[in-house]
Coordinates of C-alpha atoms in Angstrom, one line a residue:
X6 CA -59.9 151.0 96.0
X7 CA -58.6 147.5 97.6
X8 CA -60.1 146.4 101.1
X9 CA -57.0 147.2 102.5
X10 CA -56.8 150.8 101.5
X11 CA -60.4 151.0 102.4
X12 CA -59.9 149.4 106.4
X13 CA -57.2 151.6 106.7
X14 CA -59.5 155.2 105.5
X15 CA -62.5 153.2 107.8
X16 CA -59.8 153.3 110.6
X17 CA -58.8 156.9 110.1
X18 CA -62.0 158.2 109.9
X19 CA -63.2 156.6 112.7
X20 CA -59.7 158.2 114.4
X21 CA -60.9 161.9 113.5
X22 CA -64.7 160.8 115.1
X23 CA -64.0 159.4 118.4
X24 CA -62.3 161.8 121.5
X25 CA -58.8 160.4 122.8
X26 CA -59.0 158.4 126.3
X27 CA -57.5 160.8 127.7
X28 CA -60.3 163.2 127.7
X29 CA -62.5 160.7 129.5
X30 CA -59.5 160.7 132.1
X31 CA -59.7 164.4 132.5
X32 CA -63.8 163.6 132.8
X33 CA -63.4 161.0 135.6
X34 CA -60.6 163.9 137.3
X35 CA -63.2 166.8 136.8
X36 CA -65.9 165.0 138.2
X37 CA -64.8 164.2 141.3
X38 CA -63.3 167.7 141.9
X39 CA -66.6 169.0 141.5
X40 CA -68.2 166.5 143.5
X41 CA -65.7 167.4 146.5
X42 CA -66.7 171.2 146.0
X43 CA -70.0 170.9 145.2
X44 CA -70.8 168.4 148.2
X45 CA -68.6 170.9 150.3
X46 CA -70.5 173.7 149.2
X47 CA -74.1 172.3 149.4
X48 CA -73.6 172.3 153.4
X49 CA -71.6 175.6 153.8
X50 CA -74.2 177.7 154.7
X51 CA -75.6 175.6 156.8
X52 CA -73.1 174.8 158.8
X53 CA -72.4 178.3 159.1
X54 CA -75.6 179.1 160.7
X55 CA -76.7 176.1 162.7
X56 CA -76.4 176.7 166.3
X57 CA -73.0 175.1 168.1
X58 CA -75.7 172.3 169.5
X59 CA -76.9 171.6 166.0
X60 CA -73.4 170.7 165.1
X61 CA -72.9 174.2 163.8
X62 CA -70.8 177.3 164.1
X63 CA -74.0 179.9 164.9
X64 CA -73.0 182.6 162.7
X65 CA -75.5 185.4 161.8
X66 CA -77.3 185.2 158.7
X67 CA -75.4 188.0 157.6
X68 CA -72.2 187.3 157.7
X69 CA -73.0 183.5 157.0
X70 CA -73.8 184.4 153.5
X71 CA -71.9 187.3 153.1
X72 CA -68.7 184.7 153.4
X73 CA -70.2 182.2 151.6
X74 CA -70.3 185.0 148.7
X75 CA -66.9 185.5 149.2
X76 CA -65.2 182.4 149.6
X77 CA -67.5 181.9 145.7
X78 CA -66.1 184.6 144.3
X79 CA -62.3 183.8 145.8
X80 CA -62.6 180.7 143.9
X81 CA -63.1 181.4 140.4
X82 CA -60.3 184.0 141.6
X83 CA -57.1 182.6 142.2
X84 CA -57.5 180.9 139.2
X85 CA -55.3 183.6 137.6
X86 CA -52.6 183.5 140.0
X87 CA -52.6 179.6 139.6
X88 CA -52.4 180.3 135.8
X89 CA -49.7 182.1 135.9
X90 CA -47.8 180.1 137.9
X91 CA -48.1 177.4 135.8
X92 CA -47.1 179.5 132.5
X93 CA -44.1 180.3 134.3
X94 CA -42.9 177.5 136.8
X95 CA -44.9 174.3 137.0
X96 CA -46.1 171.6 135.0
X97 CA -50.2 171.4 134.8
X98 CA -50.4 167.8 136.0
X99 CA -48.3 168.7 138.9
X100 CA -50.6 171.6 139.4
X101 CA -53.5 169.7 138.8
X102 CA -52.1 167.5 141.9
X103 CA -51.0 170.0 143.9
X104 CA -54.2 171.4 143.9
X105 CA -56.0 168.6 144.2
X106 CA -54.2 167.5 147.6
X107 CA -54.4 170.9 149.0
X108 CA -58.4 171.0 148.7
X109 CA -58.5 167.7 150.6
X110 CA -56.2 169.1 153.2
X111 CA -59.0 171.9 153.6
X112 CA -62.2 169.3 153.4
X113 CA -60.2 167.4 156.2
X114 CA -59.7 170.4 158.1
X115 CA -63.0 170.9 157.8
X116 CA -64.5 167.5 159.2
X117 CA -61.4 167.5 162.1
X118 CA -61.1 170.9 163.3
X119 CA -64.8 172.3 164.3
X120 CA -63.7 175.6 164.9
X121 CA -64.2 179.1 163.3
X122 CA -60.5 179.1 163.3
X123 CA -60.8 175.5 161.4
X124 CA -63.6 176.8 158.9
X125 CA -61.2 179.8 158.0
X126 CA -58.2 177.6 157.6
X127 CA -60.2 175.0 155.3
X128 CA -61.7 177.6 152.9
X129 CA -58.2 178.9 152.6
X130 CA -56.9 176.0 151.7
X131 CA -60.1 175.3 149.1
X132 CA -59.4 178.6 147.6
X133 CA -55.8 178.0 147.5
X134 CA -56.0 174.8 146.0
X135 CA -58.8 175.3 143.4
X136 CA -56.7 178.2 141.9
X137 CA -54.1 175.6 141.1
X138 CA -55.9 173.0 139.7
X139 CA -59.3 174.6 137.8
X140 CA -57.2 176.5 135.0
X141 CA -54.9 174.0 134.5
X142 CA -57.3 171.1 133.7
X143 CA -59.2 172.7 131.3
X144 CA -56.3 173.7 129.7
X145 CA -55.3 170.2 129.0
X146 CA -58.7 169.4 128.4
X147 CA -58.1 172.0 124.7
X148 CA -54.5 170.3 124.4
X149 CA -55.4 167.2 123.3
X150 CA -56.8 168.7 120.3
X151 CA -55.4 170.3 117.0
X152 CA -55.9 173.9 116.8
X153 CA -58.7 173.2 113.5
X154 CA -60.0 169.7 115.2
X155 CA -63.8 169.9 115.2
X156 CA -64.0 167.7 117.9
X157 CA -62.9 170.6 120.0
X158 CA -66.3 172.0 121.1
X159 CA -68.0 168.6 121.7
X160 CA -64.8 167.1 123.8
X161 CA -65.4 170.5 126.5
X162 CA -68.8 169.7 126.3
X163 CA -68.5 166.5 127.4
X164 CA -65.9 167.4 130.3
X165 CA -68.6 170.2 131.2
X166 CA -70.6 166.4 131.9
X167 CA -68.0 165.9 134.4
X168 CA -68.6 168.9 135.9
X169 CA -72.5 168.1 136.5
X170 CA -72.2 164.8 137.3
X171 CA -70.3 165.6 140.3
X172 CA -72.3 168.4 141.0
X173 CA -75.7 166.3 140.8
X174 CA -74.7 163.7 143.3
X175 CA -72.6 165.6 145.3
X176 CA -75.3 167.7 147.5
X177 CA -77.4 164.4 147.9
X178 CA -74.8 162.6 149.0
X179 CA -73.0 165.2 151.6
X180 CA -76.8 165.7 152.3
X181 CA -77.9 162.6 153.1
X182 CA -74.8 162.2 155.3
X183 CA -75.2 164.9 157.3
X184 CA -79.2 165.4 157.7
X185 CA -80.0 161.6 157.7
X186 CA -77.1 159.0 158.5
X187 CA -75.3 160.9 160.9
X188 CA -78.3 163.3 162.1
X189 CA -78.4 162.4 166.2
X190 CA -81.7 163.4 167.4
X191 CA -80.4 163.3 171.1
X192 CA -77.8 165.5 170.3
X193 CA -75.7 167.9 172.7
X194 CA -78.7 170.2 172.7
X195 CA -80.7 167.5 173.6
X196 CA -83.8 169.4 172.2
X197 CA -82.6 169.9 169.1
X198 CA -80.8 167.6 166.2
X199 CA -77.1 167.2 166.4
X200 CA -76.1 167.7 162.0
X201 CA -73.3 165.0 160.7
X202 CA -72.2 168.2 158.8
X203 CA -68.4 167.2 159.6
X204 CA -69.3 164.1 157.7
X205 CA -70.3 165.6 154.6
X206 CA -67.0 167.3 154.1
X207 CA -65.4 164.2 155.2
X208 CA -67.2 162.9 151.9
X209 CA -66.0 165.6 150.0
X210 CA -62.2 165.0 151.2
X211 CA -62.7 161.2 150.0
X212 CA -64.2 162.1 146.6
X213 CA -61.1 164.3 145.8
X214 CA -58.6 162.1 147.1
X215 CA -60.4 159.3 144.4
X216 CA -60.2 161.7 141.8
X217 CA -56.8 162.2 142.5
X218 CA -55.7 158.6 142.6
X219 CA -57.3 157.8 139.7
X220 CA -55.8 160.8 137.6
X221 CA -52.0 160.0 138.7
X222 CA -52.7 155.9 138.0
X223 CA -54.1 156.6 134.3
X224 CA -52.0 160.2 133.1
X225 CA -49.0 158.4 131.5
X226 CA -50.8 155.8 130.2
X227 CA -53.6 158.3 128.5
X228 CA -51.9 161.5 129.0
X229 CA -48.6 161.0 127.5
X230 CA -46.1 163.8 128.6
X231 CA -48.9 166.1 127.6
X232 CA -48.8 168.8 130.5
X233 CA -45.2 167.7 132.2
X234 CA -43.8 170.4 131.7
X235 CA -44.2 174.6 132.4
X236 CA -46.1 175.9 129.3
X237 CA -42.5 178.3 129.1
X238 CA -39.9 175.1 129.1
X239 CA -42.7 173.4 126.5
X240 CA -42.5 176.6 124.3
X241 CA -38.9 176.4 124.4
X242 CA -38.4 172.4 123.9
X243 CA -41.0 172.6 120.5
X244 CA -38.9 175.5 119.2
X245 CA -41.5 177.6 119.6
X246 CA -42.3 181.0 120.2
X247 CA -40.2 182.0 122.9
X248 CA -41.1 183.8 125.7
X249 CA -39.2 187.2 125.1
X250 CA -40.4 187.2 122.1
X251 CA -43.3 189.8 122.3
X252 CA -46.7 188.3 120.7
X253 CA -47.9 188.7 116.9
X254 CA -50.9 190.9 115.7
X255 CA -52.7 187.9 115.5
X256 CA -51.8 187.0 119.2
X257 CA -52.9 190.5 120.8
X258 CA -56.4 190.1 118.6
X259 CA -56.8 186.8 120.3
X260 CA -56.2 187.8 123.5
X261 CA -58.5 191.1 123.0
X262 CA -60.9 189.2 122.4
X263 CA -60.9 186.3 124.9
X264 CA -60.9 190.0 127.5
X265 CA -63.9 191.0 125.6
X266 CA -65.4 187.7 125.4
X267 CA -64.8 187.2 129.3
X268 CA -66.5 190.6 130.2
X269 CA -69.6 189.4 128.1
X270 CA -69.3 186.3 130.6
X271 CA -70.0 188.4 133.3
X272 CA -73.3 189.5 132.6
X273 CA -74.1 185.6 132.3
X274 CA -72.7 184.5 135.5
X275 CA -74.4 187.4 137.4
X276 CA -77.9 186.4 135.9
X277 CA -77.2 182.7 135.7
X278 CA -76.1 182.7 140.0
X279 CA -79.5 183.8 140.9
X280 CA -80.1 180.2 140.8
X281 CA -78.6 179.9 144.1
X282 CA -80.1 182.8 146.3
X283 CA -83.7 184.8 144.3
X284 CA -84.4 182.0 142.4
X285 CA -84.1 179.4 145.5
X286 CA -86.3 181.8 147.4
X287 CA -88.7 182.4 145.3
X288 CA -89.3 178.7 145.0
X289 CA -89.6 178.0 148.2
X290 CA -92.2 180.9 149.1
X291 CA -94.0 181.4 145.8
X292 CA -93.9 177.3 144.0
X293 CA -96.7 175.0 144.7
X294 CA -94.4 172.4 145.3
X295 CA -96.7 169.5 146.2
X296 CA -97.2 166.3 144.3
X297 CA -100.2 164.1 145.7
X298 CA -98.9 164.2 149.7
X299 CA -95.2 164.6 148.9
X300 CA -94.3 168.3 148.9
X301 CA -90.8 168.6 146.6
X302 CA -87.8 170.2 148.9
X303 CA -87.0 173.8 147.3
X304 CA -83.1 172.1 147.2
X305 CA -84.0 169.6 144.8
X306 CA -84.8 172.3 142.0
X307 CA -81.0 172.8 141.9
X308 CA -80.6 169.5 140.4
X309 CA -82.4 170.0 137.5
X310 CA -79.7 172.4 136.0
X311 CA -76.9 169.1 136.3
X312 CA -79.2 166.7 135.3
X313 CA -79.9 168.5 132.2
X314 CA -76.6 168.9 131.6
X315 CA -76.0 165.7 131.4
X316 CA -78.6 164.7 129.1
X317 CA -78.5 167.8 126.7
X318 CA -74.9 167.7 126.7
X319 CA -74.3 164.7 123.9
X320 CA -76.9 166.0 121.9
X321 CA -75.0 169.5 121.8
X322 CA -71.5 168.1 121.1
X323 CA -73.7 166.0 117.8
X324 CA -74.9 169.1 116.7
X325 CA -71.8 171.3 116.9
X326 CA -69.8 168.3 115.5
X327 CA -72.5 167.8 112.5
X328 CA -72.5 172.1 111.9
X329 CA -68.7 172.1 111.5
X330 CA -67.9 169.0 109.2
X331 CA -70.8 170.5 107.3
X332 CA -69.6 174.1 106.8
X333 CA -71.8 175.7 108.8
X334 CA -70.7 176.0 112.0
X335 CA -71.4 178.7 114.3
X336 CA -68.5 181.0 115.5
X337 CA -67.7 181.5 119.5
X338 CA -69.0 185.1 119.7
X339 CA -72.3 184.7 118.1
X340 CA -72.9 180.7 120.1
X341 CA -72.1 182.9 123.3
X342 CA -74.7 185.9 122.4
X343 CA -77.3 182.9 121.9
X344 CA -76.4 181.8 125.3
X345 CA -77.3 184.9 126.8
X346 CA -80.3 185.4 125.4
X347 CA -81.5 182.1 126.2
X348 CA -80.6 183.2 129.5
X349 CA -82.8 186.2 129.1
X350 CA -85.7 184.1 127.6
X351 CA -85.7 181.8 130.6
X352 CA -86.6 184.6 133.0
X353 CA -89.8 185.4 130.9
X354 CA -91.6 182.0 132.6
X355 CA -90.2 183.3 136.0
X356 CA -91.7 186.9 135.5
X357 CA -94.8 185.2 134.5
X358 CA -94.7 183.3 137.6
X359 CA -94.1 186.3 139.9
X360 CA -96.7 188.5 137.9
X361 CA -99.5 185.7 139.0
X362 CA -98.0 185.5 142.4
X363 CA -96.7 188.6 143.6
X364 CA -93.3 188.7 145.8
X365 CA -95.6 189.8 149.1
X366 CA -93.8 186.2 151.1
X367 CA -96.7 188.1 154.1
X368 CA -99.6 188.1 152.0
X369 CA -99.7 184.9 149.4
X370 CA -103.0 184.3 147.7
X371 CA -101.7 181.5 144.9
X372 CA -99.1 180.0 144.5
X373 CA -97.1 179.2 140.9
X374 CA -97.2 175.9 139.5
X375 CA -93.4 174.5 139.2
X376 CA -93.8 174.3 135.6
X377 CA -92.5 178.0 135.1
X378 CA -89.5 177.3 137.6
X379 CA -88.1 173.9 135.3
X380 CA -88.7 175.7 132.2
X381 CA -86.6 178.9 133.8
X382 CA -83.9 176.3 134.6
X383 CA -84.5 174.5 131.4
X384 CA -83.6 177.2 129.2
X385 CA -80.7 178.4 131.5
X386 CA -79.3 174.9 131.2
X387 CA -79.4 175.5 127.2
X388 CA -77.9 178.7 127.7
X389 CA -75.2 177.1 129.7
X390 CA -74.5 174.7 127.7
X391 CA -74.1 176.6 124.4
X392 CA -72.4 179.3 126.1
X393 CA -70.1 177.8 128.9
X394 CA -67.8 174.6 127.2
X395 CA -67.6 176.7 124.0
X396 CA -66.0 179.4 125.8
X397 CA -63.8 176.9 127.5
X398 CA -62.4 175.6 124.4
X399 CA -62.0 179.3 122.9
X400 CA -59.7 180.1 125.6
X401 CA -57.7 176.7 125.3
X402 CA -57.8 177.2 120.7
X403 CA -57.0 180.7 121.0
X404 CA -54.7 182.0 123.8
X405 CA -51.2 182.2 122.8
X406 CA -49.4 178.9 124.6
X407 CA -47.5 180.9 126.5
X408 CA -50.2 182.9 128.1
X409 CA -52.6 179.8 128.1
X410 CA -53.1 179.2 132.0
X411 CA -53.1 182.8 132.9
X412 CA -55.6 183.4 130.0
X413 CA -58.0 180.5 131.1
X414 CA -57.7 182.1 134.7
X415 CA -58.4 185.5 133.3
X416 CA -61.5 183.3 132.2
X417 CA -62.9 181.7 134.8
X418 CA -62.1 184.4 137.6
X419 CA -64.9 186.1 135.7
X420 CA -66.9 184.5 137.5
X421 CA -65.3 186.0 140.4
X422 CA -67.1 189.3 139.8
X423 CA -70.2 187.5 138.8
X424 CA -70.6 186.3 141.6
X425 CA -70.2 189.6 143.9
X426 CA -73.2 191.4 141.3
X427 CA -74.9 188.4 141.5
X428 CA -75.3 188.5 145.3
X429 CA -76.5 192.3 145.0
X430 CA -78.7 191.6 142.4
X431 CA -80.5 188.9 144.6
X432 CA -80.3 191.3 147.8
X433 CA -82.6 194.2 146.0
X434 CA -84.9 191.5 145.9
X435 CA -86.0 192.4 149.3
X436 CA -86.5 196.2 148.2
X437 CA -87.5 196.4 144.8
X438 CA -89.2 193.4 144.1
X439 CA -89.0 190.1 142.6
X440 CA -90.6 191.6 139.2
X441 CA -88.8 194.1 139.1
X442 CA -85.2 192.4 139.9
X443 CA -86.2 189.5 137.2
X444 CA -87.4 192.1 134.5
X445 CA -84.3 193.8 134.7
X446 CA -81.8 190.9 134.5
X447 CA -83.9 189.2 131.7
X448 CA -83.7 192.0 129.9
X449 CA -80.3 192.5 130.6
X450 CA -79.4 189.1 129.3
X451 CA -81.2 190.1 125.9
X452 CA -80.1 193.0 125.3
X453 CA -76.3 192.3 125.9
X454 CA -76.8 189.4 123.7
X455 CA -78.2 190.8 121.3
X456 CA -75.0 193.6 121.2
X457 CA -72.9 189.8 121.3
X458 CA -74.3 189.3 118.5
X459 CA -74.2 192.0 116.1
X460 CA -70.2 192.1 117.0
X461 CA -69.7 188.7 116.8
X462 CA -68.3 188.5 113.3
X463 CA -65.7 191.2 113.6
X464 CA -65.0 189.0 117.0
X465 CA -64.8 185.8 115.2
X466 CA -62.9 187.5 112.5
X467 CA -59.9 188.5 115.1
X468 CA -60.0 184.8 115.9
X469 CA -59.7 183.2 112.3

């Protein structure tokens, strides 16, 4: 073989190993997205409960978190509606815009108009606008790729990075802003602090408008006309299937099983969210959280699942990368069962917290050490990871192109119903017990795995 012909394999190999720019575009997009919601979302609920003179609204606990559960839910939501509007009308990088300018809109609203009529008009617009430009970026994300590339997994693994990395800086950013550098001690209330909240979602407003900027700079240049056009009109222009035409056998499998896959999701999403509420308040009452003098805010355990991510991530896009070159790769049903049995085995070091412990908040003899609580989030992280990007880029291999958005809404408004289980999970808490709550969503995890798994290769063959 000359050196020529050899430079030219070197080149092409190297080609079929490194991801296209434009993926890292879609990163830098995703990023600050999720840094906007994320930031957003960190001071929701307080906001929502502080008193008017605290810089707050003074809602009830109740209803405070009760809308904060729904406005959640809303969002992985209208996902589907933005899905199908894009299979049907719109191009995704004008969706992916439109969306994007619309959540500003509602962040700006947000910092401008302190009202409850300006908080209601702000998470509309959020909702709105995240239902436009969630499906439709993932969805490019899988269209960079071949249907057979093996790169496939690892690139939505490393845009799930994206998603952390705006989601690790985001809450200690709009945090900072609003409890440190724009806190006024001599507020209105005089006896209490006056909360920079309003800045915080001004934050959030800037980081999406950057995102956006940068995405509609850089998409020609490392986008092509990839996602120009309504996935219908693209159909049509490739000579394709058309969109009367009624899908193949192969198709309606696919499809099943992206439903079936997506209802597995659920039981995930519902254990996975208790991160947010029994988790959270468990390690605030029950975690010795001190370290010499310094005792560790509860809030700061929710950055250990996003900075995990972004270290394990890399080593799990190797691994699936290295699995499929060498024949032995796992298939999307059975890497999603492992994910929720991971899931199931990280609430074994919480129930072993809470069985030393108790969930008695009135009558606390010891305390757990925060050991069990980072191992918990450790293998939830793992779980995550296996199970979350490889879904992801099932939905964007598999759906039929002209049901692509809506499927990949379908997807992610899973989540949707997560996250209404996921609060009644957490609220029998207060009436059944910690133990008893954590045994039987562990368990739950497992055991619905476990039936993931023993389906999984009548799944994966529906797929292939």
């Amino acid at each position: 073989m000359s050196v020529a012909t050899q430079n030219v394999s070197s080149n092409e190999q190297q080609q079929k190993t490194k991801h296209p720019p434009g993926l890292y575009l879609l990163f830098a997009t995703e990023a600050w997205e999720r840094f906007s919601y994320y930031g957003m979302r960190a001071l929701l609920v307080l906001y929502l409960t502080s008193t008017v003179v605290q810089g707050g609204l003074g809602f009830k606990d109740a209803w405070a978190l009760q809308l904060y559960g729904l406005f959640t839910g809303l969002v992985y939501f209208t996902p589907i509606i933005g899905g199908w509007i894009t299979d049907n009308f719109i191009a995704k990088r004008f969706a992916i815009t439109l969306g994007g300018i619309i959540m500003a809109i509602g962040n700006i609203t947000l910092f401008g108009v302190n009202t409850t009529t300006g908080l209601y008009i702000g998470l509309v617009l959020l909702i709105i606008g995240n239902g436009f430009f969630k499906p439709n970026i993932s969805t490019l994300v899988g269209e960079l790729y071949e249907d057979n590339d093996p790169r496939r997994d690892g690139a939505f693994t490393i845009f799930y990075m994206g998603i952390n990395l705006g989601a690790f800086f985001a809450p200690l950013v709009t945090g900072y802003l609003a409890n440190n550098l724009f806190m006024d001690p001599n507020g209105p209330g005089k006896a209490d602090n006056f909360y920079g909240y309003r800045f915080g979602f001004l934050a959030a407003a800037i980081g999406m408008i950057i995102g956006q900027i940068i995405f509609n700079l850089l998409a020609k240049k490392y986008l092509g006309d990839l996602g120009t056009k309504p996935n219908v009109k693209a159909i049509k222009d490739t000579n394709s299937v058309d969109k009367s035409i009624p899908l193949t056998k192969k198709e309606k499998q696919r499809t099943t099983v992206i439903f079936i896959l997506a209802a597995f999701t659920v039981f995930f999403w519902a254990g996975f969210e208790q991160a947010g509420s029994s988790l959270t308040l468990y390690t605030d009452r029950f975690i010795d959280r001190t370290i010499g003098t310094f005792e560790v805010p509860a809030a700061w355990f929710q950055s250990i699942n996003p900075l995990l991510i972004i270290t394990l991530a890399p080593v799990l896009s190797y691994i699936w990368i290295k699995l499929a070159r060498s024949g032995k790769n796992i298939s999307v049903p059975a890497k999603m069962a492992m994910g929720l049995v991971l899931l199931g085995i990280g609430f074994v070091f919480t129930i072993l917290a809470v069985m030393k412990t108790g969930s008695d908040a009135e009558n606390i003899t010891v305390k757990a050490n925060m050991i069990f609580m980072f191992m918990t989030y450790f293998f939830h992280t793992v779980a995550e990871l296996v199970l979350s990007p490889v879904g992801l880029s099932a939905v964007s291999r598999y759906a039929p192109i002209k049901l692509a958005s809506l499927l990949m809404g379908v997807w992610l408004s899973s989540s949707f119903i997560a996250n209404l289980v996921a609060g009644q999970l957490a609220a029998f808490t207060s009436t059944l017990g910690m133990l008893q709550v954590f045994l039987a969503v562990g368990g739950a995890a497992i055991v619905v795995g476990l039936i993931l798994l023993a389906i999984s290769p009548k799944l994966a063959k529906m797929l292939d």
